Amino acid sequence: MLETDLRAAIEGGQLFLHYQPQMTADGARVASVEALMRWMHPQLGLLMPHAFIGMAERCGLIIQLGAYALTQAARDSLRWPGLTVSVNVSPSQLHAGFADEAFEIIRRAGGDPRRIELEITENALMSDLDRGRDIVARARARGFRIALDDFGTGFSSLAYLRDLTIDKLKIDRSFVRETHLAQGAAIVHAIVALGRALGLKITAEGVETRDQQIFLKAAGCHFLQGFLFSRPVAAETIDAMLAAEAPARARA
Ligand code: C2E
Ligand code: MG
Ligand code: MG
């Protein structure tokens, strides 16, 4: 059964992280990387998150998975001194002691919370507004940055956004896919205007074409992430990408 397998996977080192760059809007430089979990299952082969994250949430193993992601991301962040590393956090990890626990995990791994960005979906925070606000405030007090992931797909009220002390909005891929249509373009413009008015950074997710990049850069997104620039890749490949742009970094 997959649940028993997942228990064994956590202990047996079958989980690992890939990283996808978030580029500056001109596509010239890696600004940060997002950790995305993978599972090399001994019989089924490579499994993507949709095959096991939901199940891990239902059976409680998400706590161990979350701790693994934070630990490994903190270790890998030591390879990339100038970069922020984003880690996805599931709604079921967000109990009152989350920020303190995450801080301890990062510290034990030798990392620095100020270099870690926690990606939380807006619905995870919206389900209990006061609790969400409290958890975010505690995490930021511990030095973490906070991004609202899949932004636009949930039900954030504008007042709620104003009260949350977050750092970044990530525009969901479903809107980026429709920027060639008037309505899709209008939604992206509205999110960027809102985010910028609140002093937030904005990343567009799922950027696959040059036309989308041109549109999103002109619309005012700070960062772009998607297959146009890179798929999620092993840490060693990120090393190589950074080495290749080293002269540009030195000039910047
Ligand atoms: P997400 O955080 O929104 O991550 C972005 C997803 O979009 C990733 O899928 C990435 O591979 C995919 N993607 C990026 N650029 C493109 C593009 O240009 N085109 C297309 N079609 N897709 C693109 P992935 O790796 O399968 O992860 C899916 C979701 O699983 C993530 O969505 C996140 O919600 C969740 N997840 C991944 N790793 C973890 C983890 O360590 N912990 C938790 N709790 N959730 C995770
Ligand atoms: Mg994410
Ligand atoms: Mg997302």
Coordinates of N, CA, C and O in Angstrom, one line a residue, residues 126-220:
M126 N -6.8 31.1 4.5 CA -8.2 31.7 4.6 C -9.1 30.9 5.5 O -10.1 31.4 6.0
S127 N -8.8 29.6 5.6 CA -9.8 28.7 6.3 C -10.0 29.1 7.8 O -11.1 29.0 8.3
D128 N -9.0 29.8 8.3 CA -9.2 30.3 9.7 C -8.3 31.6 9.7 O -7.1 31.5 9.9
L129 N -9.0 32.7 9.5 CA -8.3 34.0 9.3 C -7.3 34.4 10.4 O -6.2 34.7 10.2
D130 N -7.8 34.3 11.6 CA -7.0 34.8 12.8 C -5.8 33.9 13.0 O -4.7 34.3 13.2
R131 N -6.1 32.6 12.8 CA -5.0 31.6 13.0 C -3.9 31.8 11.9 O -2.7 31.8 12.2
G132 N -4.4 32.0 10.7 CA -3.5 32.1 9.5 C -2.6 33.4 9.7 O -1.4 33.3 9.5
R133 N -3.2 34.5 10.1 CA -2.5 35.7 10.4 C -1.4 35.5 11.4 O -0.3 36.0 11.3
D134 N -1.8 34.8 12.5 CA -0.9 34.6 13.6 C 0.3 33.7 13.2 O 1.4 34.0 13.5
I135 N 0.0 32.7 12.4 CA 1.1 31.8 12.0 C 2.1 32.5 11.1 O 3.3 32.4 11.2
V136 N 1.5 33.3 10.2 CA 2.4 34.1 9.3 C 3.2 35.1 10.0 O 4.4 35.3 9.8
A137 N 2.6 35.8 11.0 CA 3.3 36.8 11.8 C 4.5 36.1 12.6 O 5.6 36.6 12.6
R138 N 4.2 35.0 13.1 CA 5.2 34.2 13.9 C 6.4 33.8 13.0 O 7.5 33.9 13.3
A139 N 6.0 33.3 11.8 CA 7.0 32.8 10.8 C 7.9 34.0 10.4 O 9.1 33.9 10.3
R140 N 7.3 35.2 10.2 CA 8.1 36.3 9.7 C 9.0 36.8 10.9 O 10.1 37.3 10.7
A141 N 8.4 36.7 12.1 CA 9.2 37.2 13.3 C 10.5 36.3 13.4 O 11.5 36.7 13.9
R142 N 10.4 35.0 12.9 CA 11.5 34.1 13.0 C 12.4 34.3 11.8 O 13.4 33.6 11.6
G143 N 12.1 35.2 10.9 CA 13.0 35.5 9.8 C 12.6 35.0 8.4 O 13.2 35.3 7.4
F144 N 11.6 34.1 8.4 CA 11.1 33.5 7.1 C 10.4 34.6 6.3 O 9.8 35.5 6.8
R145 N 10.5 34.4 4.9 CA 9.7 35.2 4.1 C 8.5 34.3 3.7 O 8.5 33.1 3.7
I146 N 7.4 35.0 3.3 CA 6.1 34.3 3.0 C 5.6 34.6 1.6 O 5.5 35.8 1.3
A147 N 5.4 33.6 0.8 CA 4.7 33.8 -0.5 C 3.4 33.2 -0.5 O 3.2 32.1 0.0
L148 N 2.4 33.8 -1.1 CA 1.1 33.2 -1.3 C 1.1 32.5 -2.7 O 1.2 33.2 -3.7
D149 N 1.0 31.2 -2.6 CA 1.1 30.4 -3.8 C -0.2 30.2 -4.5 O -1.3 30.4 -3.9
D150 N -0.2 29.9 -5.8 CA -1.4 29.7 -6.6 C -2.4 30.9 -6.4 O -3.6 30.7 -6.4
F151 N -1.8 32.1 -6.4 CA -2.7 33.2 -6.1 C -3.8 33.4 -7.2 O -3.5 33.4 -8.4
G152 N -5.0 33.7 -6.7 CA -6.1 34.0 -7.6 C -7.0 32.8 -7.7 O -8.1 32.9 -8.2
T153 N -6.6 31.6 -7.3 CA -7.4 30.4 -7.4 C -8.3 30.3 -6.1 O -9.2 29.5 -6.1
G154 N -7.9 31.0 -5.1 CA -8.7 30.8 -3.8 C -9.7 32.0 -3.6 O -10.2 32.5 -4.6
F155 N -9.9 32.3 -2.4 CA -11.0 33.3 -2.1 C -10.5 34.4 -1.2 O -11.3 34.8 -0.3
S156 N -9.3 34.8 -1.4 CA -8.8 35.9 -0.5 C -9.7 37.1 -0.6 O -9.9 37.6 -1.8
S157 N -10.1 37.7 0.5 CA -10.7 39.0 0.4 C -9.6 40.0 0.4 O -8.5 39.8 0.9
L158 N -9.9 41.2 -0.1 CA -8.9 42.2 -0.2 C -8.5 42.7 1.2 O -7.3 43.0 1.4
A159 N -9.4 42.8 2.1 CA -9.1 43.3 3.4 C -8.2 42.3 4.1 O -7.3 42.7 4.8
Y160 N -8.3 41.0 3.8 CA -7.5 40.0 4.4 C -6.1 40.2 3.9 O -5.1 40.1 4.7
L161 N -5.9 40.4 2.6 CA -4.6 40.6 2.1 C -3.9 41.8 2.8 O -2.7 41.8 3.0
R162 N -4.6 42.8 3.0 CA -4.1 44.0 3.6 C -3.5 43.7 5.0 O -2.5 44.2 5.5
D163 N -4.2 42.8 5.7 CA -3.9 42.5 7.1 C -2.7 41.5 7.2 O -2.1 41.4 8.3
L164 N -2.5 40.8 6.2 CA -1.5 39.7 6.2 C -0.1 40.3 6.0 O 0.1 41.1 5.0
T165 N 0.9 40.0 6.7 CA 2.2 40.5 6.5 C 3.0 39.5 5.6 O 3.8 38.7 6.2
I166 N 2.7 39.5 4.3 CA 3.4 38.6 3.4 C 4.4 39.4 2.6 O 4.5 40.6 2.6
D167 N 5.2 38.6 1.8 CA 6.2 39.3 1.0 C 6.0 39.2 -0.5 O 6.4 40.0 -1.3
K168 N 5.2 38.1 -0.9 CA 5.2 37.8 -2.4 C 3.8 37.2 -2.8 O 3.3 36.4 -2.0
L169 N 3.3 37.5 -4.0 CA 2.2 36.8 -4.6 C 2.8 36.0 -5.7 O 3.5 36.5 -6.5
K170 N 2.3 34.7 -5.8 CA 2.7 33.9 -7.0 C 1.4 33.7 -7.8 O 0.5 33.0 -7.4
I171 N 1.4 34.4 -9.0 CA 0.2 34.3 -9.9 C 0.1 32.9 -10.4 O 1.0 32.3 -11.0
D172 N -1.1 32.3 -10.2 CA -1.3 30.9 -10.7 C -1.1 30.7 -12.2 O -1.5 31.5 -13.0
R173 N -0.6 29.5 -12.5 CA -0.4 29.1 -13.9 C -1.6 29.2 -14.8 O -1.6 29.5 -16.0
S174 N -2.8 29.0 -14.2 CA -4.1 29.0 -15.0 C -4.3 30.4 -15.6 O -4.9 30.5 -16.7
F175 N -3.8 31.5 -14.9 CA -4.0 32.8 -15.5 C -2.9 33.1 -16.5 O -3.2 33.8 -17.5
V176 N -1.7 32.6 -16.2 CA -0.6 32.9 -17.1 C -0.9 32.2 -18.5 O -0.6 32.8 -19.6
R177 N -1.6 31.1 -18.5 CA -1.9 30.4 -19.7 C -2.9 31.2 -20.6 O -3.0 30.9 -21.7
E178 N -3.6 32.1 -20.0 CA -4.6 32.9 -20.7 C -4.3 34.3 -21.0 O -5.2 35.1 -21.3
T179 N -3.0 34.7 -20.8 CA -2.7 36.1 -21.0 C -2.8 36.6 -22.4 O -2.8 37.8 -22.7
H180 N -3.0 35.6 -23.4 CA -3.2 36.0 -24.8 C -4.7 36.4 -25.0 O -5.1 37.0 -26.0
L181 N -5.6 36.2 -24.0 CA -7.0 36.5 -24.1 C -7.2 37.8 -23.3 O -6.5 38.0 -22.3
A182 N -8.2 38.6 -23.7 CA -8.4 39.9 -23.0 C -8.7 39.7 -21.5 O -8.1 40.4 -20.6
Q183 N -9.5 38.7 -21.2 CA -9.9 38.5 -19.8 C -8.7 38.0 -18.9 O -8.5 38.5 -17.8
G184 N -7.9 37.1 -19.5 CA -6.7 36.6 -18.8 C -5.7 37.7 -18.6 O -5.2 37.8 -17.5
A185 N -5.5 38.5 -19.6 CA -4.6 39.7 -19.4 C -5.1 40.6 -18.4 O -4.3 41.1 -17.5
A186 N -6.4 40.9 -18.3 CA -7.0 41.8 -17.4 C -6.8 41.3 -15.9 O -6.5 42.1 -15.0
I187 N -6.9 40.0 -15.7 CA -6.8 39.4 -14.4 C -5.3 39.6 -13.9 O -5.1 40.0 -12.8
V188 N -4.4 39.3 -14.8 CA -3.0 39.5 -14.5 C -2.7 41.0 -14.1 O -2.0 41.3 -13.1
H189 N -3.2 41.9 -14.9 CA -3.0 43.3 -14.6 C -3.5 43.7 -13.3 O -2.9 44.4 -12.5
A190 N -4.7 43.1 -13.0 CA -5.4 43.5 -11.7 C -4.5 42.9 -10.5 O -4.3 43.6 -9.5
I191 N -4.0 41.7 -10.6 CA -3.3 41.1 -9.5 C -2.0 41.9 -9.3 O -1.6 42.2 -8.2
V192 N -1.3 42.2 -10.4 CA 0.0 43.0 -10.3 C -0.3 44.3 -9.7 O 0.5 44.7 -8.8
A193 N -1.4 45.0 -10.1 CA -1.7 46.3 -9.5 C -1.9 46.2 -8.0 O -1.4 47.0 -7.2
L194 N -2.7 45.2 -7.6 CA -3.0 45.0 -6.2 C -1.7 44.7 -5.4 O -1.4 45.3 -4.4
G195 N -1.0 43.7 -6.0 CA 0.3 43.3 -5.3 C 1.2 44.5 -5.1 O 1.8 44.7 -4.0
R196 N 1.4 45.2 -6.2 CA 2.4 46.3 -6.1 C 1.9 47.4 -5.2 O 2.7 48.0 -4.4
A197 N 0.6 47.7 -5.2 CA 0.0 48.7 -4.3 C 0.3 48.3 -2.8 O 0.4 49.1 -1.9
L198 N 0.3 47.0 -2.6 CA 0.6 46.5 -1.2 C 2.0 46.3 -0.9 O 2.4 45.8 0.2
G199 N 2.9 46.7 -1.9 CA 4.3 46.6 -1.7 C 4.9 45.2 -1.7 O 5.9 44.9 -1.2
L200 N 4.2 44.3 -2.5 CA 4.6 42.9 -2.5 C 5.4 42.6 -3.8 O 5.3 43.3 -4.8
K201 N 6.3 41.6 -3.8 CA 6.9 41.1 -5.0 C 5.9 40.2 -5.7 O 5.1 39.6 -5.0
I202 N 6.1 40.1 -7.0 CA 5.1 39.2 -7.8 C 5.9 38.3 -8.7 O 6.7 38.7 -9.5
T203 N 5.6 37.0 -8.5 CA 6.1 36.0 -9.4 C 5.0 35.4 -10.3 O 3.9 35.2 -9.7
A204 N 5.2 35.2 -11.6 CA 4.2 34.5 -12.4 C 4.7 33.1 -12.6 O 5.9 32.9 -12.9
E205 N 3.8 32.1 -12.4 CA 4.2 30.7 -12.5 C 3.7 30.1 -13.8 O 2.8 30.6 -14.4
G206 N 4.4 29.1 -14.2 CA 4.0 28.4 -15.4 C 4.3 29.1 -16.7 O 3.5 29.0 -17.7
V207 N 5.3 29.9 -16.8 CA 5.6 30.7 -18.0 C 6.3 29.7 -19.0 O 7.3 29.1 -18.7
E208 N 5.6 29.6 -20.1 CA 6.1 28.5 -21.1 C 6.5 29.2 -22.5 O 7.2 28.5 -23.2
T209 N 6.1 30.4 -22.8 CA 6.4 30.9 -24.1 C 7.0 32.3 -23.9 O 6.8 33.0 -22.9
R210 N 7.7 32.7 -25.0 CA 8.4 34.0 -25.0 C 7.3 35.1 -25.0 O 7.5 36.2 -24.3
D211 N 6.2 34.9 -25.7 CA 5.1 35.9 -25.6 C 4.6 36.2 -24.2 O 4.3 37.3 -23.8
Q212 N 4.4 35.1 -23.5 CA 4.0 35.2 -22.1 C 5.0 36.0 -21.3 O 4.7 36.9 -20.5
Q213 N 6.3 35.7 -21.5 CA 7.3 36.4 -20.8 C 7.2 37.9 -21.1 O 7.3 38.8 -20.2
I214 N 7.1 38.3 -22.4 CA 7.1 39.7 -22.8 C 5.9 40.4 -22.1 O 6.0 41.5 -21.5
F215 N 4.7 39.7 -22.2 CA 3.5 40.3 -21.6 C 3.7 40.5 -20.0 O 3.5 41.6 -19.5
L216 N 4.2 39.4 -19.4 CA 4.3 39.5 -17.9 C 5.3 40.5 -17.4 O 5.2 41.1 -16.4
K217 N 6.4 40.6 -18.2 CA 7.5 41.6 -17.8 C 6.9 43.0 -17.9 O 7.0 43.8 -17.0
A218 N 6.2 43.2 -19.1 CA 5.6 44.6 -19.3 C 4.5 44.8 -18.3 O 4.3 46.0 -17.9
A219 N 3.8 43.8 -17.8 CA 2.7 44.0 -16.9 C 3.3 44.3 -15.5 O 2.5 44.8 -14.6
G220 N 4.5 44.1 -15.2 CA 5.1 44.5 -14.0 C 5.5 43.4 -13.0 O 5.7 43.6 -11.8

